[in-house]
Amino acid sequence: MQNPVPSNDRFDLYRAVTDKIVAAIEAGAGRFVMPWHVSAATGRPTNALTGHGYRGVNVVALWAEAVMSGYGTGWWASYRQWERLGAQVRRGQRGSVIVFYNHLNTAPTEDLDDSRHRLVARAFRVFNLDQVDGWQPPGPTSVPTVEALAEVEAFVAATKAVVVHAGSRACYRRDYDRIELPPRDRFRGTPTSSASEAYYGTLLHELTHWSGAPHRLDRTFGTRFGDNDYAVEELVAELGAAFLCADLGIANEPRPDHASYIASWLKVLNDDSRAVFTAAARANDSATYLQGFSEPEPS
């Protein structure tokens, strides 16, 4: 169990989490670096006691916190959980807010979109390993990049999505139900990622769009976001790709061609403090759906 944030009528949980994410987006906007652009080594934020990865908006919130505070690890836990591990949070350290949802008289459930579930959101605080003394993480669990890329290729193949390599832009064509990408040799590496990682990160972005087709997850937003619906769908695809990159062990690099969406994302998040919760929940749904294609058939 995490440590709950003391009740305070003036504390707006949704706004507190959203503002942290907005601050991280604004900090990286000039370089197109969003809080979800993380290295393969950082991966998905993970609870140090349970070994479970965080989900949904908590992933984005903890990535944002790490960016803004300069934390270099993906290990997190509550004060009491660190104590159980024999570690001590340093004096004066402030915890980072995450969210769990409760049905009445049931255990907390992480990262459900409360626009679809009548649940009560509760805030908890967790601390990064960089704020703690007395604990060493387990040995490296990452796999070599070549093996990770082979796993991504198998992951994509399992979906049986149609991928066409042609032209100069990446997109999902809903009218043809296919993904279009530039030829592989058009992708370039960076100091922190390979050209192959850039290719697969883009493919996972478009695959997230593919998952939202009417005969799959049928992802729509009604009239809630109005003219910003497409920007929100792009945010879902960005987050979905980031979750998948983290789980598959490849770097998720910035895409300058998405710079045009940054202003729209900031407007949506500033206007609606629950928008990022919805986008992260839809992205989590998409990642789970796509991962399901790789699961073995029940015997």
XYZ file of C-alpha atoms in Angstrom:
299
model
C 0.000 0.000 0.000
C 1.202 3.500 -0.801
C 1.046 6.376 1.674
C -2.139 8.428 1.157
C -1.943 12.180 0.839
C -3.701 13.749 3.836
C -7.211 14.972 3.085
C -7.332 18.596 2.088
C -10.408 20.223 0.580
C -8.212 22.632 -1.342
C -6.047 19.920 -2.916
C -7.074 19.272 -6.520
C -5.565 15.886 -7.374
C -6.267 16.073 -11.105
C -4.849 19.566 -11.416
C -1.757 18.708 -9.334
C -0.855 15.761 -11.567
C -1.729 17.631 -14.769
C 0.315 20.695 -13.785
C 3.398 18.551 -13.213
C 3.015 16.991 -16.666
C 2.354 20.393 -18.262
C 5.515 21.793 -16.645
C 7.576 18.919 -18.056
C 6.074 19.388 -21.533
C 6.812 23.118 -21.431
C 10.377 22.471 -20.258
C 11.119 20.290 -23.271
C 8.992 22.002 -25.908
C 11.868 23.861 -27.529
C 13.678 20.573 -28.223
C 10.474 18.588 -28.879
C 11.425 16.416 -25.878
C 8.352 15.327 -23.953
C 8.403 13.650 -20.521
C 7.591 10.317 -22.176
C 10.738 10.353 -24.315
C 12.862 8.100 -22.154
C 15.863 5.882 -22.751
C 15.656 2.127 -22.943
C 17.527 1.923 -19.634
C 14.957 4.053 -17.793
C 11.941 2.073 -18.941
C 8.591 2.028 -17.182
C 8.532 3.395 -13.599
C 8.566 0.400 -11.265
C 7.623 -0.113 -7.626
C 10.745 -1.156 -5.744
C 8.884 -3.365 -3.262
C 6.510 -5.218 -5.559
C 8.525 -5.129 -8.782
C 5.359 -4.140 -10.653
C 5.419 -1.384 -13.255
C 3.108 1.586 -12.735
C 0.358 2.094 -15.290
C -1.614 4.769 -17.113
C -1.332 8.334 -15.923
C 1.028 7.323 -13.103
C 3.648 6.353 -15.686
C 3.418 9.792 -17.289
C 3.342 11.584 -13.938
C 6.458 9.794 -12.664
C 8.304 10.323 -15.941
C 7.431 14.029 -15.663
C 8.606 14.124 -12.043
C 11.888 12.463 -12.999
C 12.451 15.028 -15.763
C 11.700 18.013 -13.541
C 13.652 16.742 -10.520
C 16.568 15.211 -12.385
C 16.077 11.672 -11.101
C 18.097 9.074 -12.942
C 16.299 5.882 -11.967
C 12.877 4.354 -12.568
C 12.501 2.870 -9.055
C 9.787 4.293 -6.799
C 8.020 3.352 -3.558
C 6.105 4.922 -0.711
C 7.815 5.927 2.542
C 6.565 2.816 4.317
C 7.522 0.569 1.417
C 11.080 1.896 1.496
C 11.134 1.173 5.220
C 10.069 -2.412 4.532
C 13.007 -2.676 2.141
C 15.371 -1.513 4.890
C 15.896 1.857 3.223
C 15.384 5.394 4.511
C 13.962 8.399 2.676
C 16.288 11.309 3.315
C 15.111 14.085 5.601
C 13.380 16.937 3.783
C 12.570 14.944 0.632
C 9.147 15.535 -0.872
C 7.136 12.715 -2.387
C 5.616 12.667 -5.866
C 1.863 12.358 -6.270
C 0.368 9.307 -7.959
C -3.262 8.215 -8.248
C -5.219 5.110 -7.324
C -8.938 4.542 -7.756
C -11.176 2.875 -5.203
C -14.551 1.251 -5.233
C -16.031 1.591 -1.777
C -14.622 -1.063 0.587
C -12.241 -2.535 -2.029
C -8.502 -2.374 -2.552
C -7.116 0.506 -4.635
C -6.888 -0.056 -8.396
C -4.362 1.902 -10.411
C -5.057 4.097 -13.426
C -8.647 3.504 -14.407
C -10.289 6.216 -16.458
C -12.932 7.508 -14.086
C -14.984 8.949 -16.954
C -15.983 5.337 -17.594
C -15.911 3.991 -14.025
C -17.634 5.405 -10.980
C -14.615 5.278 -8.744
C -13.089 7.536 -6.133
C -9.613 8.867 -6.936
C -7.121 8.953 -4.082
C -3.690 10.542 -4.080
C -0.579 8.846 -2.693
C 3.028 9.964 -2.495
C 6.012 7.940 -3.624
C 9.746 8.629 -3.537
C 12.390 7.928 -6.150
C 15.439 5.810 -5.358
C 17.552 8.959 -5.785
C 15.843 10.297 -2.633
C 16.649 7.223 -0.573
C 19.613 5.685 1.258
C 20.212 2.030 2.004
C 18.888 0.101 -1.003
C 20.469 -1.215 -4.154
C 18.319 -2.175 -7.150
C 18.564 -5.674 -8.541
C 21.047 -6.314 -11.331
C 20.417 -5.040 -14.874
C 17.337 -6.585 -16.419
C 17.616 -4.994 -19.856
C 18.364 -7.169 -22.875
C 20.856 -6.316 -25.637
C 19.445 -3.930 -28.217
C 19.642 -6.514 -31.008
C 17.509 -8.940 -28.990
C 15.078 -6.172 -28.014
C 14.613 -5.194 -31.651
C 13.953 -8.814 -32.596
C 11.297 -8.901 -29.872
C 9.692 -5.732 -31.254
C 9.637 -7.218 -34.755
C 7.895 -10.328 -33.421
C 5.497 -8.149 -31.416
C 4.464 -6.176 -34.510
C 4.184 -9.304 -36.651
C 1.822 -10.898 -34.129
C -0.738 -8.124 -34.686
C -0.887 -8.924 -38.435
C -1.225 -5.197 -39.124
C -0.629 -4.280 -42.769
C 2.494 -2.115 -43.017
C 3.405 -0.487 -46.348
C 6.785 1.182 -46.854
C 6.399 4.063 -49.283
C 6.466 7.838 -49.398
C 7.990 10.255 -46.917
C 5.517 10.347 -44.029
C 4.315 7.974 -41.355
C 0.576 7.564 -40.858
C -2.256 5.147 -40.240
C -4.708 5.155 -43.147
C -8.076 4.319 -41.651
C -9.691 4.181 -45.124
C -7.347 1.350 -46.141
C -6.773 0.044 -42.587
C -3.037 0.063 -43.094
C 0.065 1.697 -41.690
C 2.280 3.628 -44.097
C 5.919 4.314 -43.242
C 8.899 5.697 -45.145
C 11.450 3.048 -46.201
C 13.573 1.861 -43.290
C 16.725 3.467 -44.665
C 15.107 6.897 -44.292
C 15.261 6.670 -40.487
C 18.261 8.094 -38.658
C 19.769 7.336 -35.285
C 20.668 9.806 -32.542
C 23.368 9.826 -29.839
C 20.958 7.911 -27.585
C 19.176 5.600 -30.019
C 19.743 3.634 -33.193
C 18.060 4.133 -36.551
C 16.222 0.848 -35.951
C 14.865 2.140 -32.648
C 13.669 5.300 -34.414
C 11.906 3.133 -36.998
C 10.222 0.879 -34.460
C 9.242 3.779 -32.182
C 7.440 5.373 -35.139
C 5.835 2.061 -36.073
C 4.544 1.571 -32.495
C 3.057 5.077 -32.618
C 1.126 4.241 -35.775
C 0.208 0.828 -34.397
C -1.441 2.589 -31.459
C -3.555 4.551 -33.950
C -4.318 1.230 -35.717
C -5.631 -0.220 -32.449
C -8.286 2.505 -32.215
C -10.081 1.553 -35.448
C -13.865 0.984 -35.194
C -13.534 -2.819 -35.511
C -10.853 -2.910 -32.807
C -11.024 -0.631 -29.738
C -13.337 1.865 -31.497
C -11.588 4.788 -29.827
C -13.672 7.962 -29.886
C -13.892 10.961 -27.584
C -17.464 12.068 -28.257
C -17.785 15.845 -28.175
C -15.666 16.345 -25.083
C -12.622 17.810 -26.829
C -14.326 19.263 -29.899
C -11.803 20.545 -32.418
C -8.985 19.100 -30.311
C -10.100 15.480 -30.744
C -7.311 14.744 -33.224
C -4.675 16.295 -30.949
C -5.899 14.066 -28.107
C -5.719 11.007 -30.374
C -2.123 11.984 -31.191
C -1.407 12.228 -27.462
C -2.861 8.734 -26.996
C -0.592 7.441 -29.763
C 2.444 9.178 -28.256
C 1.765 7.680 -24.832
C 0.846 4.256 -26.202
C 4.111 4.097 -28.147
C 6.047 5.259 -25.077
C 4.495 2.552 -22.897
C 5.297 -0.099 -25.497
C 8.853 1.154 -26.054
C 9.462 1.028 -22.304
C 8.065 -2.487 -22.009
C 9.942 -3.767 -25.059
C 13.250 -2.212 -24.010
C 13.921 0.305 -26.786
C 14.540 4.047 -26.646
C 11.640 6.368 -27.427
C 13.013 9.407 -29.228
C 11.360 12.793 -29.983
C 9.627 13.234 -33.328
C 9.987 16.848 -34.513
C 7.085 16.299 -36.927
C 4.835 16.219 -33.844
C 5.940 19.680 -32.726
C 2.736 21.131 -34.153
C 0.720 19.257 -31.531
C 2.537 20.598 -28.476
C 0.519 23.826 -28.297
C -2.718 21.849 -28.711
C -1.743 19.396 -25.978
C -0.924 22.231 -23.604
C -4.247 23.923 -24.344
C -6.228 20.722 -23.776
C -4.409 19.916 -20.534
C -4.727 23.454 -19.204
C -8.434 23.610 -20.089
C -9.317 20.138 -18.792
C -7.395 18.771 -15.807
C -8.699 15.250 -16.487
C -7.709 15.109 -20.154
C -4.314 13.506 -19.560
C -5.970 10.897 -17.327
C -8.281 9.983 -20.204
C -5.458 9.952 -22.767
C -3.227 7.814 -20.545
C -6.054 5.362 -19.821
C -6.798 4.987 -23.544
C -3.070 4.532 -24.230
C -2.872 1.888 -21.516
C -5.885 0.130 -23.063
C -4.165 0.211 -26.446
C -0.882 -1.187 -25.117
C -2.723 -3.981 -23.315
C -4.768 -4.771 -26.438
C -1.674 -4.921 -28.659
C 0.249 -7.014 -26.143
C -2.622 -9.478 -26.196
C -1.725 -10.556 -29.752
C 1.572 -11.949 -28.453
C 0.044 -13.969 -25.632
C -0.080 -17.740 -26.178
C -3.390 -19.340 -27.079
C -5.119 -20.972 -24.086
C -4.693 -24.731 -24.085
